[in-house]
Amino acid sequence: MPANTTAPSAKTKVRKKGRRARLLLIVLVLALVAGVGYGAYWGVSTVRASFPQTTGSIQLKGLSGPVEVRRDDYGVPQVYADSDTDLFMAQGFVQAQDRFWEMDVRRHMTSGRLAEMFGKDQVETDSFLRTLGWRRVAQQEYDTKLSPQTKKYLQAYAAGVNAYLKGKSPKEISVEYAALDFVHDYNIEQWTPVDSVAWLKAMAWDLRGNMQDEIDRSLMTSRLSPQQIKDLYPPYPTATHRPIVDEGSVNKTTGKYDPNREPGTGTALSGTAQGAAQGAQTQLARLSDNLDKIPALLGPNGSGIGSNSWVVSGKYTTTGMPLLANDPHLAPMMPSLWYQMGLHCRTVSATCGYDVAGYTFSGMPGVVIGHNQDVSWGFTNLGADVTDLYLEKISGNSYTVDNKQVPLTTREEVIKVAGGKSKTITVRETDNGPLVSDRNDELEKVGQKAPVTTSAPDRGEGYAVALRWTALDPGKSMDAVFELDRAKDFKSFRAAAKDFEVPSQNLIYADTKGHIGYQAPGRIPIRATGFDGTMPAPGWDSKYAWKKYIPFEQLPYEYDPKRGYIVTANQAVVDDKKYPYLLTKDWGYGTRSQRINDLIESKTKDGGKISTEDMQKMQMDNSSEIAALLTPALLKVDVSDPAVREAQKLLEGWDYTQESDSGAAAYFNAVWRNVLKLAFGNKLPKELRVKGECLYVLPPVGSGPVDDPNARVRECGQRDPDSAQPDGGDRWFEVVRRIFPDQKNVWWQSPGSRLDKATTTRDQLLARAMKDARWELTAKLGKDVTTWSWGRLHQMTLRNQTLGTDGPAIVKYLLNRGPWNLGGGEAAVNATGWNAGGGDYGVTWVPSMRMVVNLKDFDKSKWINLTGASGHAYSAHYSDQTSKWAKGEQLDWSYTAKAVDTATVDNLTLKP
């Protein structure tokens, strides 16, 4: 049924019901199941009231001409207009129709105002986000950095959102508002341009690089030696896993990166900041805990997460023109982070310059990933090290720099709390960034055990922790989105990439003239010689402060490489021995990228050609690199227990693919998890291990007799499951690969227990892991190994990111969907990730969308979203793409006016 289209007011106020509930979720249950006072009709009518009007016409004040919104049978909109401002105003209106609750929650998150919606439980998260100041930086970007044209588009988009909100009661916007209506006064505010800009900060946060690794390495120093830590962070395996860019270097004469130039002998920065590098165990642990509480809208920040993209030249395709694939790996959520859309000027001209389609974010104008009439592009996370933690010596209202006292910058932030009293916090900053350690009382005792040099200031009551991060400096990434949407060739594509400062992404490219390319953009700091960003830096020494950034002209790129294809999957961009700047020390380790390289080479050898269908099949490749390494050794282990032998036999003849119905994949992954736990996990400090896992461990070195079994102390893990270690990502693949030939490597030593003898060799530990895995899966899947399957362990549930993550089962039932049994796995091309350190096999990140763009005929391109176009529970388009996504299927992607017209099932006209 059509939504109400009357418009008497500009600001909708949620009405007070005359009572306040103590617990939001209890009230939600009553509201959503309509069990008190209203009856079943209230529940049905409330759900339907928020469904958007998609046919007929709606008058939209502010338009200069009529706009058509054509939706296909999956509800995906294609918008047609005669001016840029009309196009983006309509985009705002349509996205608000489908996703405004998501947009509103997201803007409250980015501005540190979640407590205004959800109460006092969100105050701690808001405090941290206010300390980071995302919204403040977004305002500075809008005021001082963005072009007048970009501001005009943002204003038009906001006008469209507000036109949708005008005159609507809460239940006509979203069923979640109808439920929230019972709890407290809440004003649905007008959308602003800065609300859109701030979303880029959340995107940058979840793609921020190695910050968690920096914390983890520091925490490891309480139990592991420097050499042991080095073992767990091995160098990137360039010999086996090809970087993105094979050749090229910075020309010392021109100062520019030349993709065709033979690499020079530039020296990458190396070493660590001595003195403060390993400090502050307690405060860093709490900082890590605070990070876990920030909504990870893009997914957990682990070593296995990332994205795939690759482009193949027409030389190797069946079409004779390039094919480009992309599938970003993000958290499974309801609705999907992505929103599919087409933005079309009926006639491309100076006043209407867009004919673009692809994936965007609800709440932000333009298209982020996709194609226009000339070029296509995709993103993966470059993983550049754009964050550093600094230990700061605080004295009153000042901090120490080069033996001098410098005043702290301070500001007050008032956090309003729904149904409660407001809280005021003071945010303190140094030149290195905000003091993130201020957000918890325990962090006041910083630096108590930090090993520092004699040149460091007196520890006193401890050091504070400041965060330096490129995204906290105003930039022009919003300009870059529109520039990408208008790009015509590689030159204009690179010009757009230059403005895409944060987050730093790998950008791949293809055009309708047959060219392919790659560009590494981003604002990446040049650090002091001897400081590689892998450990916290001494803030009291100015030589460790950021002063310069790598010039864009010296960042790696490729254009029509001789090999005929480009693969980016979070691997190293370049061999750091052949590039004069430090990009990061914490790349993904290249498992997915090398598999894609191998698949392309195997398909194109002897004159073979790659089709669109081949690209789709590659995206669903489930092969496990670590299984290929371990399985032959597992089959050689002498197993005497008949039950364990039954499980071991599942691996015989297995091809290392992780299909959903594979019993071998289920058993292998359980063995892998137990290998990691026995060899590494049980030796890590409690701050890295999963919550609830308690072990009797030897005390830290120097605090007791290390060889006395009676000296063991009970320690319980403190990490959330999604970020616990060892997470099993491809860094751990490389750790194990390097020690695997050494039967007596010290890492294979594991202490005994009541039921098991201590292990001293690799095969002893493998045998114990096989036994532990057998009984673990018996408990989870049953005694009969023939009934085991990977999909029964490896399930994905799509959860509403606000009301569907906690609370009574009925709320989750109403808003969430699933589970789905999935294939794929950690560091597979079909990257349905899970965390081995978390004690579960549930899916924590997924290919959040998949696309294959056909540069010969855009209408023969394919795409799929994780969920659907709509954010309204019980809409026909809430999750109508998920089952196809799970099977690896993709939808036809109509682009030209003729194809869109054929696919249209609903046509809405927006009139001035």
XYZ file of N, CA and C in Angstrom, residues 618-773:
468
model
N 35.249 -17.954 -10.076
C 36.430 -17.615 -9.280
C 36.031 -16.980 -7.952
N 35.006 -16.122 -7.983
C 34.561 -15.490 -6.749
C 34.063 -16.509 -5.728
N 33.628 -17.666 -6.187
C 33.103 -18.696 -5.292
C 34.121 -19.786 -4.988
N 35.391 -19.575 -5.339
C 36.416 -20.587 -5.105
C 36.617 -20.787 -3.597
N 36.540 -22.051 -3.164
C 36.571 -22.396 -1.743
C 37.872 -23.047 -1.294
N 38.860 -23.073 -2.148
C 40.091 -23.803 -1.851
C 40.793 -23.245 -0.614
N 41.356 -24.155 0.206
C 42.064 -23.780 1.432
C 43.562 -24.024 1.269
N 44.343 -22.963 1.304
C 45.792 -23.093 1.186
C 46.393 -23.814 2.379
N 45.903 -23.511 3.573
C 46.478 -24.141 4.768
C 46.124 -25.618 4.817
N 44.968 -25.998 4.270
C 44.608 -27.414 4.219
C 45.565 -28.178 3.313
N 45.961 -27.570 2.191
C 46.894 -28.230 1.287
C 48.243 -28.474 1.955
N 48.623 -27.609 2.882
C 49.882 -27.788 3.603
C 49.764 -28.839 4.698
N 48.707 -28.774 5.492
C 48.615 -29.609 6.689
C 48.090 -31.016 6.427
N 47.155 -31.150 5.483
C 46.450 -32.422 5.354
C 47.365 -33.622 5.079
N 48.334 -33.524 4.169
C 49.214 -34.686 3.984
C 49.901 -35.122 5.271
N 50.308 -34.168 6.106
C 50.941 -34.522 7.375
C 49.928 -35.124 8.342
N 48.701 -34.622 8.347
C 47.666 -35.164 9.230
C 47.359 -36.627 8.880
N 47.384 -36.938 7.592
C 47.089 -38.308 7.174
C 48.215 -39.279 7.530
N 49.409 -38.753 7.771
C 50.541 -39.609 8.140
C 50.631 -39.856 9.646
N 49.876 -39.108 10.423
C 49.914 -39.280 11.878
C 49.302 -40.631 12.244
N 50.010 -41.387 13.060
C 49.534 -42.704 13.504
C 48.471 -42.499 14.576
N 47.237 -42.881 14.247
C 46.114 -42.686 15.158
C 45.638 -44.044 15.653
N 45.639 -44.255 16.958
C 45.224 -45.539 17.526
C 43.760 -45.551 17.940
N 43.221 -44.400 18.318
C 41.830 -44.319 18.762
C 40.911 -44.508 17.549
N 40.044 -45.518 17.534
C 39.180 -45.777 16.372
C 38.276 -44.587 16.025
N 37.797 -43.893 17.032
C 36.905 -42.765 16.764
C 37.647 -41.637 16.059
N 38.860 -41.373 16.494
C 39.656 -40.337 15.839
C 40.051 -40.788 14.441
N 40.328 -42.073 14.294
C 40.674 -42.608 12.982
C 39.508 -42.432 12.004
N 38.267 -42.594 12.482
C 37.098 -42.361 11.634
C 37.108 -40.942 11.066
N 37.404 -39.995 11.932
C 37.447 -38.608 11.477
C 38.615 -38.372 10.537
N 39.772 -38.958 10.857
C 40.950 -38.787 10.008
C 40.677 -39.280 8.595
N 39.923 -40.352 8.454
C 39.643 -40.918 7.137
C 38.833 -39.965 6.248
N 38.126 -38.998 6.878
C 37.397 -38.021 6.081
C 38.333 -37.215 5.183
N 39.584 -37.088 5.607
C 40.551 -36.275 4.863
C 41.156 -37.020 3.688
N 40.975 -38.320 3.626
C 41.555 -39.101 2.533
C 40.873 -38.757 1.203
N 41.664 -38.326 0.251
C 41.119 -37.984 -1.058
C 40.466 -36.621 -1.138
N 40.489 -35.887 -0.035
C 39.881 -34.550 -0.031
C 40.697 -33.605 -0.906
N 39.998 -32.745 -1.670
C 40.674 -31.833 -2.600
C 40.895 -30.448 -2.009
N 40.688 -30.286 -0.709
C 40.944 -29.045 0.037
C 39.934 -27.940 -0.264
N 38.813 -28.289 -0.885
C 37.759 -27.299 -1.105
C 36.750 -27.382 0.035
N 36.253 -26.218 0.425
C 35.404 -26.129 1.613
C 33.950 -25.898 1.212
N 33.358 -26.931 0.622
C 31.951 -26.848 0.268
C 31.094 -26.982 1.527
N 29.889 -26.450 1.451
C 29.005 -26.464 2.611
C 28.701 -27.875 3.092
N 28.616 -28.843 2.161
C 28.244 -30.209 2.543
C 29.447 -31.102 2.824
N 30.636 -30.527 2.942
C 31.856 -31.309 3.104
C 32.129 -31.654 4.567
N 32.157 -32.947 4.877
C 32.558 -33.382 6.208
C 34.044 -33.199 6.431
N 34.844 -33.381 5.356
C 36.285 -33.192 5.481
C 36.622 -31.751 5.847
N 35.920 -30.792 5.217
C 36.174 -29.383 5.533
C 35.823 -29.076 6.982
N 34.743 -29.671 7.468
C 34.367 -29.456 8.870
C 35.457 -29.970 9.802
N 35.921 -31.183 9.560
C 36.930 -31.757 10.450
C 38.249 -31.022 10.332
N 38.661 -30.711 9.112
C 39.947 -30.025 8.969
C 39.942 -28.691 9.714
N 38.893 -27.897 9.544
C 38.875 -26.587 10.185
C 38.849 -26.706 11.705
N 38.230 -27.755 12.218
C 38.276 -27.991 13.662
C 39.693 -28.362 14.100
N 40.370 -29.175 13.296
C 41.765 -29.512 13.603
C 42.626 -28.253 13.565
N 42.447 -27.437 12.541
C 43.217 -26.196 12.397
C 43.026 -25.291 13.621
N 41.789 -25.159 14.057
C 41.529 -24.322 15.230
C 42.260 -24.852 16.449
N 42.265 -26.161 16.617
C 42.919 -26.745 17.784
C 44.443 -26.718 17.672
N 44.973 -26.818 16.461
C 46.422 -26.639 16.270
C 46.831 -25.243 16.724
N 46.083 -24.254 16.286
C 46.395 -22.870 16.659
C 46.303 -22.667 18.164
N 45.287 -23.242 18.764
C 45.097 -23.074 20.210
C 46.247 -23.694 20.994
N 46.639 -24.916 20.627
C 47.686 -25.622 21.363
C 49.066 -25.008 21.129
N 49.349 -24.647 19.871
C 50.683 -24.154 19.548
C 50.879 -22.692 19.930
N 49.828 -21.889 19.829
C 49.998 -20.446 20.000
C 49.023 -19.829 20.999
N 47.751 -20.134 20.846
C 46.731 -19.442 21.623
C 46.913 -19.546 23.121
N 47.239 -20.737 23.609
C 47.399 -20.932 25.045
C 48.629 -20.227 25.597
N 49.481 -19.737 24.717
C 50.705 -19.053 25.148
C 50.573 -17.531 25.089
N 49.445 -17.049 24.580
C 49.241 -15.616 24.465
C 48.739 -15.036 25.779
N 48.951 -13.742 26.015
C 48.427 -13.128 27.234
C 46.905 -13.096 27.230
N 46.334 -12.994 28.411
C 44.882 -13.052 28.559
C 44.173 -11.961 27.767
N 44.838 -10.824 27.537
C 44.205 -9.723 26.824
C 43.884 -10.067 25.372
N 44.519 -11.093 24.819
C 44.288 -11.486 23.434
C 43.391 -12.706 23.297
N 43.219 -13.451 24.385
C 42.416 -14.671 24.314
C 40.941 -14.349 24.507
N 40.093 -15.255 24.046
C 38.661 -15.025 24.049
C 38.108 -15.000 25.478
N 37.106 -14.161 25.678
C 36.451 -14.061 26.975
C 35.896 -15.416 27.395
N 36.051 -15.720 28.682
C 35.500 -16.956 29.216
C 36.426 -18.144 29.120
N 37.519 -18.030 28.366
C 38.478 -19.124 28.268
C 39.535 -18.941 29.357
N 39.521 -19.859 30.326
C 40.423 -19.741 31.470
C 41.456 -20.868 31.441
N 42.704 -20.521 31.683
C 43.810 -21.467 31.637
C 44.684 -21.288 32.863
N 45.361 -22.363 33.231
C 46.402 -22.266 34.249
C 47.725 -22.103 33.504
N 48.329 -20.953 33.678
C 49.531 -20.624 32.911
C 50.649 -20.240 33.857
N 51.879 -20.319 33.347
C 53.023 -19.862 34.125
C 52.953 -18.348 34.268
N 53.391 -17.807 35.398
C 53.385 -16.356 35.562
C 54.365 -15.706 34.606
N 54.223 -14.406 34.345
C 55.162 -13.714 33.453
C 56.599 -13.862 33.923
N 57.512 -13.772 32.984
C 58.929 -13.902 33.289
C 59.316 -12.895 34.379
N 60.035 -13.396 35.396
C 60.510 -12.527 36.462
C 59.609 -12.460 37.670
N 58.397 -13.066 37.572
C 57.473 -12.966 38.700
C 57.347 -14.264 39.483
N 58.087 -15.293 39.099
C 58.006 -16.554 39.826
C 58.867 -17.605 39.182
N 59.017 -18.768 39.817
C 59.831 -19.849 39.244
C 59.164 -20.436 38.015
N 59.821 -20.336 36.864
C 59.193 -20.717 35.609
C 59.055 -22.224 35.437
N 59.824 -23.013 36.203
C 59.768 -24.459 36.016
C 58.978 -25.154 37.118
N 58.267 -24.410 37.917
C 57.500 -24.981 39.019
C 56.033 -25.094 38.608
N 55.522 -26.337 38.384
C 54.129 -26.477 37.948
C 53.143 -25.912 38.962
N 53.551 -25.855 40.229
C 52.661 -25.303 41.246
C 52.568 -23.779 41.181
N 53.456 -23.190 40.375
C 53.450 -21.736 40.257
C 52.441 -21.248 39.220
N 51.758 -22.153 38.540
C 50.798 -21.741 37.521
C 49.646 -20.950 38.152
N 49.192 -19.946 37.418
C 48.097 -19.108 37.885
C 46.942 -19.202 36.892
N 45.742 -18.998 37.382
C 44.552 -19.066 36.529
C 44.305 -17.703 35.901
N 44.260 -17.687 34.576
C 43.997 -16.455 33.841
C 42.869 -16.693 32.838
N 41.971 -15.743 32.763
C 40.829 -15.856 31.859
C 40.926 -14.807 30.748
N 40.555 -15.220 29.537
C 40.637 -14.335 28.386
C 39.739 -13.121 28.509
N 40.071 -12.077 27.760
C 39.353 -10.807 27.854
C 38.835 -10.287 26.524
N 39.108 -10.958 25.414
C 38.751 -10.443 24.088
C 37.353 -10.879 23.653
N 36.696 -9.995 22.903
C 35.474 -10.381 22.225
C 35.809 -11.457 21.194
N 34.887 -12.388 20.939
C 35.180 -13.503 20.020
C 35.628 -13.076 18.628
N 35.091 -11.965 18.115
C 35.421 -11.564 16.749
C 36.828 -11.011 16.605
N 37.487 -10.659 17.724
C 38.828 -10.078 17.626
C 39.861 -10.845 18.431
N 39.487 -12.028 18.949
C 40.434 -12.842 19.721
C 41.528 -13.390 18.811
N 42.637 -13.770 19.431
C 43.759 -14.358 18.701
C 44.090 -15.735 19.282
N 44.639 -16.622 18.450
C 44.938 -16.478 17.017
C 43.668 -16.596 16.182
N 43.427 -15.627 15.306
C 42.177 -15.602 14.561
C 42.159 -16.569 13.381
N 43.316 -17.115 13.017
C 43.335 -18.103 11.934
C 43.432 -17.518 10.551
N 43.645 -16.196 10.435
C 43.813 -15.581 9.126
C 45.111 -15.991 8.469
N 45.366 -15.456 7.276
C 46.510 -15.985 6.533
C 47.855 -15.537 7.105
N 47.872 -14.612 8.053
C 49.125 -14.398 8.799
C 49.487 -15.669 9.543
N 48.505 -16.337 10.109
C 48.766 -17.593 10.834
C 49.114 -18.723 9.875
N 48.599 -18.661 8.649
C 49.041 -19.617 7.630
C 50.557 -19.514 7.468
N 51.033 -18.265 7.350
C 52.455 -18.053 7.117
C 53.280 -18.421 8.350
N 52.768 -18.134 9.537
C 53.465 -18.515 10.769
C 53.698 -20.024 10.790
N 52.645 -20.779 10.506
C 52.744 -22.244 10.542
C 53.593 -22.754 9.383
N 53.433 -22.176 8.211
C 54.221 -22.630 7.049
C 55.715 -22.538 7.331
N 56.133 -21.480 7.995
C 57.554 -21.259 8.221
C 58.155 -22.250 9.225
N 57.362 -22.711 10.183
C 57.899 -23.633 11.183
C 57.542 -25.084 10.885
N 56.711 -25.308 9.861
C 56.169 -26.648 9.653
C 57.233 -27.713 9.402
N 58.287 -27.452 8.659
C 59.283 -28.519 8.427
C 60.073 -28.890 9.681
N 60.054 -28.054 10.697
C 60.856 -28.269 11.908
C 60.035 -29.017 12.955
N 60.241 -30.333 13.014
C 59.464 -31.179 13.925
C 59.615 -30.759 15.391
N 60.755 -30.207 15.746
C 61.019 -29.918 17.149
C 61.036 -28.419 17.457
N 60.412 -27.642 16.594
C 60.328 -26.221 16.870
C 59.640 -25.990 18.212
N 60.107 -24.996 18.961
C 59.611 -24.765 20.314
C 58.113 -24.479 20.338
N 57.569 -23.948 19.248
C 56.136 -23.651 19.237
C 55.275 -24.923 19.281
N 55.825 -26.060 18.908
C 55.049 -27.307 18.968
C 54.955 -27.847 20.390
N 55.671 -27.264 21.309
C 55.630 -27.726 22.696
C 54.378 -27.195 23.384
N 53.629 -28.112 23.950
C 52.389 -27.741 24.639
C 52.314 -28.516 25.941
N 52.012 -27.861 27.065
C 51.988 -28.558 28.353
C 50.884 -29.594 28.417
N 51.061 -30.569 29.276
C 50.075 -31.617 29.447
C 48.889 -31.161 30.283
N 47.920 -32.066 30.393
C 46.720 -31.803 31.190
C 46.311 -33.115 31.845
N 45.153 -33.102 32.479
C 44.678 -34.330 33.119
C 44.503 -35.456 32.111
N 44.152 -35.110 30.891
C 43.821 -36.122 29.892
C 44.894 -36.300 28.819
N 45.839 -35.376 28.746
C 46.794 -35.408 27.649
C 48.220 -35.243 28.155
N 49.102 -35.945 27.474
C 50.520 -35.752 27.760
C 51.012 -34.481 27.081
N 52.081 -33.920 27.615
C 52.703 -32.762 26.987
C 53.216 -33.154 25.603
N 53.189 -32.196 24.669
C 53.729 -32.449 23.331
C 55.074 -31.757 23.192
N 55.980 -32.425 22.477
C 57.307 -31.850 22.237
C 57.644 -31.782 20.754
N 56.829 -32.415 19.898
C 57.083 -32.409 18.454
C 55.831 -31.975 17.698
N 56.034 -31.674 16.432
C 54.916 -31.262 15.588
C 53.859 -32.346 15.503
N 54.270 -33.572 15.191
C 53.287 -34.627 14.972
C 52.554 -34.997 16.254
N 53.199 -34.850 17.394
C 52.496 -35.074 18.661
C 51.391 -34.032 18.845
N 51.714 -32.782 18.509
C 50.701 -31.743 18.643
C 49.575 -31.936 17.626
N 49.917 -32.342 16.392
C 48.877 -32.616 15.399
C 47.957 -33.730 15.866
N 48.530 -34.772 16.445
C 47.722 -35.890 16.931
C 46.764 -35.426 18.019
N 47.262 -34.596 18.920
C 46.398 -34.094 19.998
C 45.303 -33.185 19.446
N 45.643 -32.363 18.459
C 44.641 -31.498 17.844
C 43.577 -32.311 17.123
N 43.993 -33.405 16.467
C 43.026 -34.262 15.782
C 42.067 -34.909 16.767
N 42.586 -35.320 17.910
C 41.722 -35.913 18.931
C 40.759 -34.869 19.499
N 41.291 -33.698 19.837
C 40.444 -32.645 20.399
C 39.361 -32.230 19.411
N 39.723 -32.159 18.123
C 38.748 -31.778 17.104
C 37.655 -32.836 16.964
